[in-house]
PDB file of C-alpha atoms in Angstrom:
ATOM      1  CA  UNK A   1      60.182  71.419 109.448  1.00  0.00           C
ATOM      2  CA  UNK A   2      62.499  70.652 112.431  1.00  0.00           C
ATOM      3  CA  UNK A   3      61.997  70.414 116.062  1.00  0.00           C
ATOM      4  CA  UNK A   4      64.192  71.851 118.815  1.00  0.00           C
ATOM      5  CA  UNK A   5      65.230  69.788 122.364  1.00  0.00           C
ATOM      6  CA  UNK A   6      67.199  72.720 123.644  1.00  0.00           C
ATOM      7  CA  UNK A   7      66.028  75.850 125.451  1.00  0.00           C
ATOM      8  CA  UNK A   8      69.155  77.752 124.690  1.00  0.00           C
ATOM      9  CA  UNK A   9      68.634  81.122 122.964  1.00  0.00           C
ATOM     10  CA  UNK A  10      69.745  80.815 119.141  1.00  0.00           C
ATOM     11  CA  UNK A  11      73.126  82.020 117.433  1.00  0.00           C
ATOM     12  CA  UNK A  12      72.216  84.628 114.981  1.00  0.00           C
ATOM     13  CA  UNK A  13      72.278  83.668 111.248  1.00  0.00           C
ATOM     14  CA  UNK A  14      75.222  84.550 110.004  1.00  0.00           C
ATOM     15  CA  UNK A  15      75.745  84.730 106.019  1.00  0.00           C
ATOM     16  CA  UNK A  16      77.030  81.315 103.867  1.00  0.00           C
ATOM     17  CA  UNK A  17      80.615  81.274 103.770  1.00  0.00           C
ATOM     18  CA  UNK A  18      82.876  80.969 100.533  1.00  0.00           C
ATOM     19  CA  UNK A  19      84.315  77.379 100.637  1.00  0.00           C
ATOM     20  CA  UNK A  20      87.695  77.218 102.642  1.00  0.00           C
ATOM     21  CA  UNK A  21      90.627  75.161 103.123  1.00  0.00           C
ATOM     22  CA  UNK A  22      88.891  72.792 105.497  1.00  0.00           C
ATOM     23  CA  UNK A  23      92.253  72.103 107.646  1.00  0.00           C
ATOM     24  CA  UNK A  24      94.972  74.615 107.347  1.00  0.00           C
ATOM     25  CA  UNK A  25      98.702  73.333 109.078  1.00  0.00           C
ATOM     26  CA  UNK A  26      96.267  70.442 110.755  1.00  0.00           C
ATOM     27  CA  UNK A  27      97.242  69.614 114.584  1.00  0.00           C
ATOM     28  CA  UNK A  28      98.560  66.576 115.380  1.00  0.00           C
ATOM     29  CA  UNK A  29      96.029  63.673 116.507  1.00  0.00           C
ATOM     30  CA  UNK A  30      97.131  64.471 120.676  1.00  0.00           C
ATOM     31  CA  UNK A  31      96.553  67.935 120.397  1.00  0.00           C
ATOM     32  CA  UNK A  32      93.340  67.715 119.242  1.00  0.00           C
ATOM     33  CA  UNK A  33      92.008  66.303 122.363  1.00  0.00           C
ATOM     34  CA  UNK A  34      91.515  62.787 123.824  1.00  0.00           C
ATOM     35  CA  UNK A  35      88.764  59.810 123.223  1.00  0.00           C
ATOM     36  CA  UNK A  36      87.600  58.098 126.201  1.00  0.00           C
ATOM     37  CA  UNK A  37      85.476  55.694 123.742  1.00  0.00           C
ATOM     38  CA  UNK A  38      88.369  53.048 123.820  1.00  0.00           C
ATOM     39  CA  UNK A  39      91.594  52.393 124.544  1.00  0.00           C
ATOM     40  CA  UNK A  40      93.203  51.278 121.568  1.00  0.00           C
ATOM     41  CA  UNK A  41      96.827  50.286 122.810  1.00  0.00           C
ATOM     42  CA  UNK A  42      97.509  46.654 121.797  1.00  0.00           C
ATOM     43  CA  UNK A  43      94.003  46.550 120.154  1.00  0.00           C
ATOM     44  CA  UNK A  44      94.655  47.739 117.110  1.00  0.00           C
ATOM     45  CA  UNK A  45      95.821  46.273 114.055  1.00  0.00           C
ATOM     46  CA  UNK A  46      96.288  49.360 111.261  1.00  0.00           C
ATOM     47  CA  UNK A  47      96.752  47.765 107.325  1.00  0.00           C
ATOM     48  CA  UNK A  48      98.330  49.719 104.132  1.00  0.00           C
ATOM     49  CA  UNK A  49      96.562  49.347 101.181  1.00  0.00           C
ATOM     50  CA  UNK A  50      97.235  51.492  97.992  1.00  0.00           C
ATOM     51  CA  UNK A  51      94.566  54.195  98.469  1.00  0.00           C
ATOM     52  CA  UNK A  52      93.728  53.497 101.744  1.00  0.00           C
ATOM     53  CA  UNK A  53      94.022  53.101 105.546  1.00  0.00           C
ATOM     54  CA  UNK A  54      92.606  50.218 107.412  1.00  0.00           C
ATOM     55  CA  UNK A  55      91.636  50.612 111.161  1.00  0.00           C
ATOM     56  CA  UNK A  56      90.807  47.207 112.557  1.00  0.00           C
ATOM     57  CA  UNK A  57      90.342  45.070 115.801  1.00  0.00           C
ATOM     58  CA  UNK A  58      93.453  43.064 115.457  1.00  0.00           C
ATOM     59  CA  UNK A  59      91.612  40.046 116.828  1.00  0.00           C
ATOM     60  CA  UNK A  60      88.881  40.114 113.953  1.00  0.00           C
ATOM     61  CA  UNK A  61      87.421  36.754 115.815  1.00  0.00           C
ATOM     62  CA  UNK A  62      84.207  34.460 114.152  1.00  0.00           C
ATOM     63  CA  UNK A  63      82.336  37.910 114.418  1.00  0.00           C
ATOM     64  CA  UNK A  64      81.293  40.304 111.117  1.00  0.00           C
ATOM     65  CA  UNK A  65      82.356  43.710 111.988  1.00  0.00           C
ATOM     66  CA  UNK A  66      80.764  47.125 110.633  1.00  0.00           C
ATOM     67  CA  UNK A  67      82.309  49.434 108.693  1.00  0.00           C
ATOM     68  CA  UNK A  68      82.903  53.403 108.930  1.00  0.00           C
ATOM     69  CA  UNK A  69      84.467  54.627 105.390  1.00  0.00           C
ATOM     70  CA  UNK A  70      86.386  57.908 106.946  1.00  0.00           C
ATOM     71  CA  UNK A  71      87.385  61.285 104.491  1.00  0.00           C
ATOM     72  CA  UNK A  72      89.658  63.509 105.578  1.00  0.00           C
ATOM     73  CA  UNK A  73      89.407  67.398 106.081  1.00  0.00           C
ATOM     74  CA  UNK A  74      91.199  69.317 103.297  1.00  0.00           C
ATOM     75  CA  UNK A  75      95.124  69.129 103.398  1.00  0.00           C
ATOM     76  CA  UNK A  76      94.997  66.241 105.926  1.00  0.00           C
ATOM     77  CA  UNK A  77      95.761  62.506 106.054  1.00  0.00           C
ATOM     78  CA  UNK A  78      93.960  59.543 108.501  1.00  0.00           C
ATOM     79  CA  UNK A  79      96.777  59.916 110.466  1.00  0.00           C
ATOM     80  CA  UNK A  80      95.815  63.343 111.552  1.00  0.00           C
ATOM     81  CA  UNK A  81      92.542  61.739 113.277  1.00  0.00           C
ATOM     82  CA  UNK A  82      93.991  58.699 114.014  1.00  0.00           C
ATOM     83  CA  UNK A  83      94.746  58.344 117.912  1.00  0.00           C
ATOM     84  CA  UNK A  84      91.245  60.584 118.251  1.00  0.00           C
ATOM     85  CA  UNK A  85      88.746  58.951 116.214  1.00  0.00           C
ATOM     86  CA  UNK A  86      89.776  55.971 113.919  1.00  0.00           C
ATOM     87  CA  UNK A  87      91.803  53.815 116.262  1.00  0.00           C
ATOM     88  CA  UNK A  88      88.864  54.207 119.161  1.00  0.00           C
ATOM     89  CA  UNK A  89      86.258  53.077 116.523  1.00  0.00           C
ATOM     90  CA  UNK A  90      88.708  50.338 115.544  1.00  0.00           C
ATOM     91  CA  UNK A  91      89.153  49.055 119.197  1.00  0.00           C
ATOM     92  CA  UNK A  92      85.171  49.588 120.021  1.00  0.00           C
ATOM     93  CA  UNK A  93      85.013  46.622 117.192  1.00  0.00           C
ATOM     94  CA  UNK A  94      84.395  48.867 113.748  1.00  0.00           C
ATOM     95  CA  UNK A  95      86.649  48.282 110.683  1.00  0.00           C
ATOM     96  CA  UNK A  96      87.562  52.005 109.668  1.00  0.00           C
ATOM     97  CA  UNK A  97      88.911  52.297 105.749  1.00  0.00           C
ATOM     98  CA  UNK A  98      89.981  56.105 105.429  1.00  0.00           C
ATOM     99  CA  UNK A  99      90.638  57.266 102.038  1.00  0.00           C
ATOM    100  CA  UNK A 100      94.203  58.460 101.764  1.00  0.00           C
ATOM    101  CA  UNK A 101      93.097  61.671 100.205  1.00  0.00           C
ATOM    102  CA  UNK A 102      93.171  65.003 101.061  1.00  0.00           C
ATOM    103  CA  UNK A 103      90.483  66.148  98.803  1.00  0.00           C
ATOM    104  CA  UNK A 104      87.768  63.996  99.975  1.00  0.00           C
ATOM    105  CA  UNK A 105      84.876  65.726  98.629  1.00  0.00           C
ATOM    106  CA  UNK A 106      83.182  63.951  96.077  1.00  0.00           C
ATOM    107  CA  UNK A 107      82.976  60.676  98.658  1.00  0.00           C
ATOM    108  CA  UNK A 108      84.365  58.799  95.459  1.00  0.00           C
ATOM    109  CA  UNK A 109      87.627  57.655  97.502  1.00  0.00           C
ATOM    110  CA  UNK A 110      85.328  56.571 100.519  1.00  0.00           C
ATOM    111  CA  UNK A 111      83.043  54.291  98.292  1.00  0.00           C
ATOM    112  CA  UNK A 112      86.101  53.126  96.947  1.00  0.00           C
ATOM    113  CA  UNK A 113      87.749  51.634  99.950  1.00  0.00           C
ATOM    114  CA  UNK A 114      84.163  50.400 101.113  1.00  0.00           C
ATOM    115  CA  UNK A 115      84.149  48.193  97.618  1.00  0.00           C
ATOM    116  CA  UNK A 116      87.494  47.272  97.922  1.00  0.00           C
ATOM    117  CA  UNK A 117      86.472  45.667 101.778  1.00  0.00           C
ATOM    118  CA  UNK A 118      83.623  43.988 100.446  1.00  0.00           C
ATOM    119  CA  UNK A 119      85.541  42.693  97.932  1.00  0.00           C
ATOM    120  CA  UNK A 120      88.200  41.324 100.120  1.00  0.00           C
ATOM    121  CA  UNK A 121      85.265  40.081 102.287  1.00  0.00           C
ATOM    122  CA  UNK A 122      84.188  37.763  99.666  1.00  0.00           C
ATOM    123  CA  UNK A 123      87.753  36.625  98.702  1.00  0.00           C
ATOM    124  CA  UNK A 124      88.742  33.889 100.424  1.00  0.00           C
ATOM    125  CA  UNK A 125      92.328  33.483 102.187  1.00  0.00           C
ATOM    126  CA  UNK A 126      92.514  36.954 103.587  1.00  0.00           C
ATOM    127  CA  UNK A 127      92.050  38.717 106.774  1.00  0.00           C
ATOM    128  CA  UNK A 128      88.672  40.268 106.326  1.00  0.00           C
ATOM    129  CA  UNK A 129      87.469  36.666 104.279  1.00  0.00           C
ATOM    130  CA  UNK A 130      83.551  36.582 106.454  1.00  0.00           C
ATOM    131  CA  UNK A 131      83.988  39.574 108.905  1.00  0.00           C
ATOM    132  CA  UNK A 132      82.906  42.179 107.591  1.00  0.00           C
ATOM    133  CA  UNK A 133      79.067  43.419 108.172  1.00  0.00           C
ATOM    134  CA  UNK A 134      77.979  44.603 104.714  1.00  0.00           C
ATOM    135  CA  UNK A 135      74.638  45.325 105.789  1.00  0.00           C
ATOM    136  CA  UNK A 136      76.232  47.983 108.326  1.00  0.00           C
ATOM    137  CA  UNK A 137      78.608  50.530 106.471  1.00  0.00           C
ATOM    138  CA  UNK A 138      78.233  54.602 107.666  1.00  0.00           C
ATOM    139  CA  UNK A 139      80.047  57.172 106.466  1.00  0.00           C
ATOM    140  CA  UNK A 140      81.737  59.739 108.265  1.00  0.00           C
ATOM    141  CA  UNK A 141      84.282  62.497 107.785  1.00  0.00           C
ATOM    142  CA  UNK A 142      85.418  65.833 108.668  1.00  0.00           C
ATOM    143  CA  UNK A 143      85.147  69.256 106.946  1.00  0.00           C
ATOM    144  CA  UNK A 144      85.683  68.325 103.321  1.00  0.00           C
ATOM    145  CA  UNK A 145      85.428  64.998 104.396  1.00  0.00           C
ATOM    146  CA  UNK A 146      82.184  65.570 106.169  1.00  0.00           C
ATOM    147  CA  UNK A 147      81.029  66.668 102.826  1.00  0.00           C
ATOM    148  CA  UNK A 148      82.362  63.764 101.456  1.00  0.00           C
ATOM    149  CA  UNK A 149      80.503  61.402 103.901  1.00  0.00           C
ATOM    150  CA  UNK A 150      77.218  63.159 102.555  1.00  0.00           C
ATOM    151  CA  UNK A 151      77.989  62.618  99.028  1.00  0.00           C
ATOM    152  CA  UNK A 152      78.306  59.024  99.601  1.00  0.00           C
ATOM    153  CA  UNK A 153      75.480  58.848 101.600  1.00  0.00           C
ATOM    154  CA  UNK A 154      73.407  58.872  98.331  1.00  0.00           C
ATOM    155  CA  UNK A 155      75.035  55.152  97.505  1.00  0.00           C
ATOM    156  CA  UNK A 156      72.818  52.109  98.653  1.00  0.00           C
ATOM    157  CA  UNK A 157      76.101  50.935 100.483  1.00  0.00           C
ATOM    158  CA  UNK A 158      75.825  53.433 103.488  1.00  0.00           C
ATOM    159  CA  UNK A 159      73.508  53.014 105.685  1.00  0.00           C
ATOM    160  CA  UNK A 160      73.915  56.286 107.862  1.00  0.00           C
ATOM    161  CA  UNK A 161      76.139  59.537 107.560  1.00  0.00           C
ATOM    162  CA  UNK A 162      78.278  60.968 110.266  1.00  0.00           C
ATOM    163  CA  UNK A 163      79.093  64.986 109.153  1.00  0.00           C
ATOM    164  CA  UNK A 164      81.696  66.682 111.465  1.00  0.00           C
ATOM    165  CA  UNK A 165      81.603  70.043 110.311  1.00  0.00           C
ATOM    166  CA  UNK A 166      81.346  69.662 107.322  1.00  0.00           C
ATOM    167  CA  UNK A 167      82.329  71.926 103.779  1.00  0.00           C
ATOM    168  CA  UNK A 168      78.985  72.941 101.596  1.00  0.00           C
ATOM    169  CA  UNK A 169      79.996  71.194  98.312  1.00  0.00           C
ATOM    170  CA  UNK A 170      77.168  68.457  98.897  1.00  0.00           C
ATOM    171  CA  UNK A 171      73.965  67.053  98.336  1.00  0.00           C
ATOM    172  CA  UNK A 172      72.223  66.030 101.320  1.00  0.00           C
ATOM    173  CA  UNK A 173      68.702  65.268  99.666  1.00  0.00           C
ATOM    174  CA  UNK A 174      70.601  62.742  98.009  1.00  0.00           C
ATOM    175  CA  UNK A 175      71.233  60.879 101.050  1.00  0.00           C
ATOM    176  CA  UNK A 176      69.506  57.227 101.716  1.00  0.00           C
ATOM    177  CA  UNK A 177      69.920  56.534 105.158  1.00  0.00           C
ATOM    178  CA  UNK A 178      69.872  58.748 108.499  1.00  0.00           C
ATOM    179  CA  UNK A 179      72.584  61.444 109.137  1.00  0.00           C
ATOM    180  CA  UNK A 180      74.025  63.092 111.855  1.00  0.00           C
ATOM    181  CA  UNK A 181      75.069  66.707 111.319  1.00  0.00           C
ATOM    182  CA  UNK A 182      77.628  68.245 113.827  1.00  0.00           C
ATOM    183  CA  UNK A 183      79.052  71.582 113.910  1.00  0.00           C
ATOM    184  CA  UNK A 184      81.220  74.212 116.554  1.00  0.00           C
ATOM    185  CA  UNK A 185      79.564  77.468 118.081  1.00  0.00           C
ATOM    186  CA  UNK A 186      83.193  78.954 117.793  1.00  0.00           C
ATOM    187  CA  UNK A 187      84.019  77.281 114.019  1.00  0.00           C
ATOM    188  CA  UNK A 188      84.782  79.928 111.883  1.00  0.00           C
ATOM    189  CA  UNK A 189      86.157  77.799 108.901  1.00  0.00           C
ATOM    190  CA  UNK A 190      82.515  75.863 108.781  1.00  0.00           C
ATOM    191  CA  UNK A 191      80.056  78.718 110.196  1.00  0.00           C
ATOM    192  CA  UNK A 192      77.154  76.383 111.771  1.00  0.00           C
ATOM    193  CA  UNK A 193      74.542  78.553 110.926  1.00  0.00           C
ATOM    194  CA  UNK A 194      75.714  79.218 107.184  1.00  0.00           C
ATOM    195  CA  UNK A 195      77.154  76.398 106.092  1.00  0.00           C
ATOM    196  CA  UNK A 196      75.756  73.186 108.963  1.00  0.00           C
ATOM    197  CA  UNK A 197      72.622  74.398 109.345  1.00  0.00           C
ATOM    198  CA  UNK A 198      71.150  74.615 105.162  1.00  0.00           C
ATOM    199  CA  UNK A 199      72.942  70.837 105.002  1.00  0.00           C
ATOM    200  CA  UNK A 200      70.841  69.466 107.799  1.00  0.00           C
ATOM    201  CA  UNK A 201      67.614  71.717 106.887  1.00  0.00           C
ATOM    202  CA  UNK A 202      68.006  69.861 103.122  1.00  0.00           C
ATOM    203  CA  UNK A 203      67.893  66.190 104.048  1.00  0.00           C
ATOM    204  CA  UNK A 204      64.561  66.275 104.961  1.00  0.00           C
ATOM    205  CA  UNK A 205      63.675  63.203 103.329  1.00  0.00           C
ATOM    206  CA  UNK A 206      65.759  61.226 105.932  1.00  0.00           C
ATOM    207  CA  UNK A 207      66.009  61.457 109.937  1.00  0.00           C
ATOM    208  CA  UNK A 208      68.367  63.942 110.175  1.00  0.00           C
ATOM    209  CA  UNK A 209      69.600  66.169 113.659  1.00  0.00           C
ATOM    210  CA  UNK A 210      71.664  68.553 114.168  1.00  0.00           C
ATOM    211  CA  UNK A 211      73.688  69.408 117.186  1.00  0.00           C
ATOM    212  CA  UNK A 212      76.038  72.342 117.803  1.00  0.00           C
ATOM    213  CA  UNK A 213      78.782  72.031 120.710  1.00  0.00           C
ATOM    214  CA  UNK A 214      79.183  75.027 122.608  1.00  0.00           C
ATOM    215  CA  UNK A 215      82.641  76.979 121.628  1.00  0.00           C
ATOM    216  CA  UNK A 216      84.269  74.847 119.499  1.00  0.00           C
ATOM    217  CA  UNK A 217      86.176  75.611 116.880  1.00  0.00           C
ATOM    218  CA  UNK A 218      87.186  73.507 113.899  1.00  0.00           C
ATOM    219  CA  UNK A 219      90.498  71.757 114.949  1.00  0.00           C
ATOM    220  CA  UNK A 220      89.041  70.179 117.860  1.00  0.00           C
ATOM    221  CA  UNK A 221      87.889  66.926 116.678  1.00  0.00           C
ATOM    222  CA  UNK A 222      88.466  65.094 119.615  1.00  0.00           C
ATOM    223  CA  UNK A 223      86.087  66.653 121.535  1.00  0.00           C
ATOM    224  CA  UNK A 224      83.275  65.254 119.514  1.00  0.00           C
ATOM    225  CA  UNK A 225      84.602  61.814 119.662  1.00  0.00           C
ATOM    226  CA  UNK A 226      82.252  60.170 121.702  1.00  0.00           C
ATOM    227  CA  UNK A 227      79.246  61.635 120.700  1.00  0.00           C
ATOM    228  CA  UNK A 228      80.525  59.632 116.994  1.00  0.00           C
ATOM    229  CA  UNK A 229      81.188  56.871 118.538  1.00  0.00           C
ATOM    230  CA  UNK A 230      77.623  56.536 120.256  1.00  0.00           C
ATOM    231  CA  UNK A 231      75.722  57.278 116.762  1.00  0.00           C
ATOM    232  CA  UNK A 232      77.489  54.665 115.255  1.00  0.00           C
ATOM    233  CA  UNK A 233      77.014  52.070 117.954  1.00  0.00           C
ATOM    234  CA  UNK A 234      73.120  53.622 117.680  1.00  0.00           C
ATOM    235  CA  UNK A 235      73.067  53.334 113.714  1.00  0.00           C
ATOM    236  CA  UNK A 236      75.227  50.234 113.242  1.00  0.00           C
ATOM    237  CA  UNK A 237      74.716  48.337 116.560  1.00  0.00           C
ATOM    238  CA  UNK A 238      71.073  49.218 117.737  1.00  0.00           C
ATOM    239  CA  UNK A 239      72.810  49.849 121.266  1.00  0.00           C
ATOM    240  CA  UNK A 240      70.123  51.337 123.291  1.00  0.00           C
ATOM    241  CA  UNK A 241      72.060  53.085 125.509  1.00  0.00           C
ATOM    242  CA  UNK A 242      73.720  55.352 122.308  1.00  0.00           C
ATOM    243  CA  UNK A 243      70.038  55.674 120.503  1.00  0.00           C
ATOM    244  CA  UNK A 244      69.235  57.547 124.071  1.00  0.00           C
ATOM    245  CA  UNK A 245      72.132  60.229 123.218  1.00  0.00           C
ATOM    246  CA  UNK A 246      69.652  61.257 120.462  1.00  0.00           C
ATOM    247  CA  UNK A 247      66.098  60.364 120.835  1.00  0.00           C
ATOM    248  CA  UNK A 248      63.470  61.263 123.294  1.00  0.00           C
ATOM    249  CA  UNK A 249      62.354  64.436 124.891  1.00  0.00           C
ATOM    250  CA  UNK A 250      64.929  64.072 127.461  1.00  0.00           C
ATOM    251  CA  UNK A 251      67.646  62.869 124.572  1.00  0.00           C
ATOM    252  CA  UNK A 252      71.317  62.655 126.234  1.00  0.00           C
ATOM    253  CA  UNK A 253      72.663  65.573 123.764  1.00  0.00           C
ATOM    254  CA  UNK A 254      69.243  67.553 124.196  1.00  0.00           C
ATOM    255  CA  UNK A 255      70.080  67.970 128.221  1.00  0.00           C
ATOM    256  CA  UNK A 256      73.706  68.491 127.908  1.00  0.00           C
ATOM    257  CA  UNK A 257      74.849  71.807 128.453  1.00  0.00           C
ATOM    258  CA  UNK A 258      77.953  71.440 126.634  1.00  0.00           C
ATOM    259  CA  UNK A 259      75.636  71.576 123.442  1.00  0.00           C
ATOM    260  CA  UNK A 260      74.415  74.891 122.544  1.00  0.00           C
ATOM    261  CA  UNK A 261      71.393  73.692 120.176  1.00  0.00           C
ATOM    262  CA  UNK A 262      69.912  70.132 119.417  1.00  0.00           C
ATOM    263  CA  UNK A 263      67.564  70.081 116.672  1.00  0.00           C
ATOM    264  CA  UNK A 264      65.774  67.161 115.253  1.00  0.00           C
ATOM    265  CA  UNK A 265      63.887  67.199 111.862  1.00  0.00           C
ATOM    266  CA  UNK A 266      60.570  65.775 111.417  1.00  0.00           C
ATOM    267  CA  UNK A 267      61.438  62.069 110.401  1.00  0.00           C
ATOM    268  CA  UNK A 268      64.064  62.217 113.456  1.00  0.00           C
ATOM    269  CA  UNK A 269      60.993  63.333 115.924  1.00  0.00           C
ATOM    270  CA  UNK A 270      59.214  60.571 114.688  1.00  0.00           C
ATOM    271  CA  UNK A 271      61.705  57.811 115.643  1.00  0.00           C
ATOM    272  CA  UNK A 272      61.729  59.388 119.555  1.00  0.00           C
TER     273      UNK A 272
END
């Protein structure tokens, strides 16, 4: 059972898609739109590791920092979502480690890199040595990626999921923490209705919502970017002022007009 905010008449059903490349010749990070969520210019420190990309505050402070574990859409690399997305998050205070895949389905890559910073966390004499939040880890990722982030939702590690668009190769009911399922009136790579919409209506056993923005397609991540930013301060941070983008009869995304349907499942309702 879910529960509708919006009064907005609903897009007809439309039948599941067969799985598709999830980026085709993928945009570069500009054209994809802008994030006002932060400015990230002198802010940002961005480390190499073998199968990964770091995203960091380059002043890491006395502080512990959460964590987003990013996967990339099919055919693409962080660097695709970097100036949109990671480097934002990464100047708002998270430490982003995107898997430097471009098949990020499984989520294995994005667990991967979330070991590897816990690891370093407890090693002493490097950069993240103390500063990294442990108890505060989401995953997010788009298209394949999405998927991905919903696949390794299921591990004890991730506390919340963050699905932009994302592919159907996963198992939300498998998830342990609460998700966030976003998809584009106008996507015709990942149809909301037959691809977005079974994902969020199978992770019933968490709070789950779903939110559609009004005609947008599938390359236009940056649109969404602070909407991401203000679950993850909401998930990771307990900001207030984020949890109000999603909760409550009068929920931020539920009176925006930019988004076409807000739905919240039953566990979601009952957090408003």
């Amino acid at each position: 059972m879910f529960f509708r905010c919006t009064t907005l008449a609903a897009v007809a059903v439309t039948g599941l898609l067969a799985a598709a490349p999830a980026v085709a010749n993928p945009p570069s990070a500009g054209s994809a739109g802008s994030s006002q969520v932060a400015d990230p210019v002198g802010t940002v420190t961005v480390d190499k590791w073998a199968d990964h990309t770091v995203y960091r505050p380059t002043e890491l402070g006395t502080t512990r920092h959460p964590v987003v574990l990013w996967g990339n859409g099919t055919g693409a690399g962080p660097g695709v979502y970097a100036d949109t997305l990671l480097k934002p998050w990464a100047a708002a205070g998270f430490i982003v480690v995107a898997a430097n895949t471009a098949m990020a389905n499984s989520g294995a890559e994005m667990l991967a890199g979330g070991r590897e910073l816990l690891r370093r966390n407890d090693t002493p004499g490097n950069a993240y040595t103390g500063k990294v939040a442990t108890d505060q880890v989401a995953a997010a990722g788009h298209s394949q990626g999405g998927a991905g982030a919903i696949n390794a939702g299921a591990d004890e590690m991730v506390r919340t999921v963050l699905a932009l668009q994302p592919g159907p190769l996963a198992a939300p009911g498998k998830m342990v923490g609460p998700a966030l399922f976003l998809a584009g009136e106008a996507d015709r790579i990942v149809d909301a209705d037959g691809i977005v919409m079974p994902l969020f209506e199978k992770a019933d056993q968490v709070p789950a919502i779903f939110a559609e923005l009004g005609g947008a397609g599938h390359l236009v991540w940056g649109r969404y970017a602070e909407v991401m930013a203000d679950w993850l301060k909401y998930q990771l941070l307990g900001d207030p002022v984020a949890k109000a983008r999603f909760l409550g009869a009068v929920c931020g995304l539920c009176t925006d007009v930019a988004w076409t349907r807000v739905l919240h499942n039953a566990k979601a309702q009952a957090l408003s």
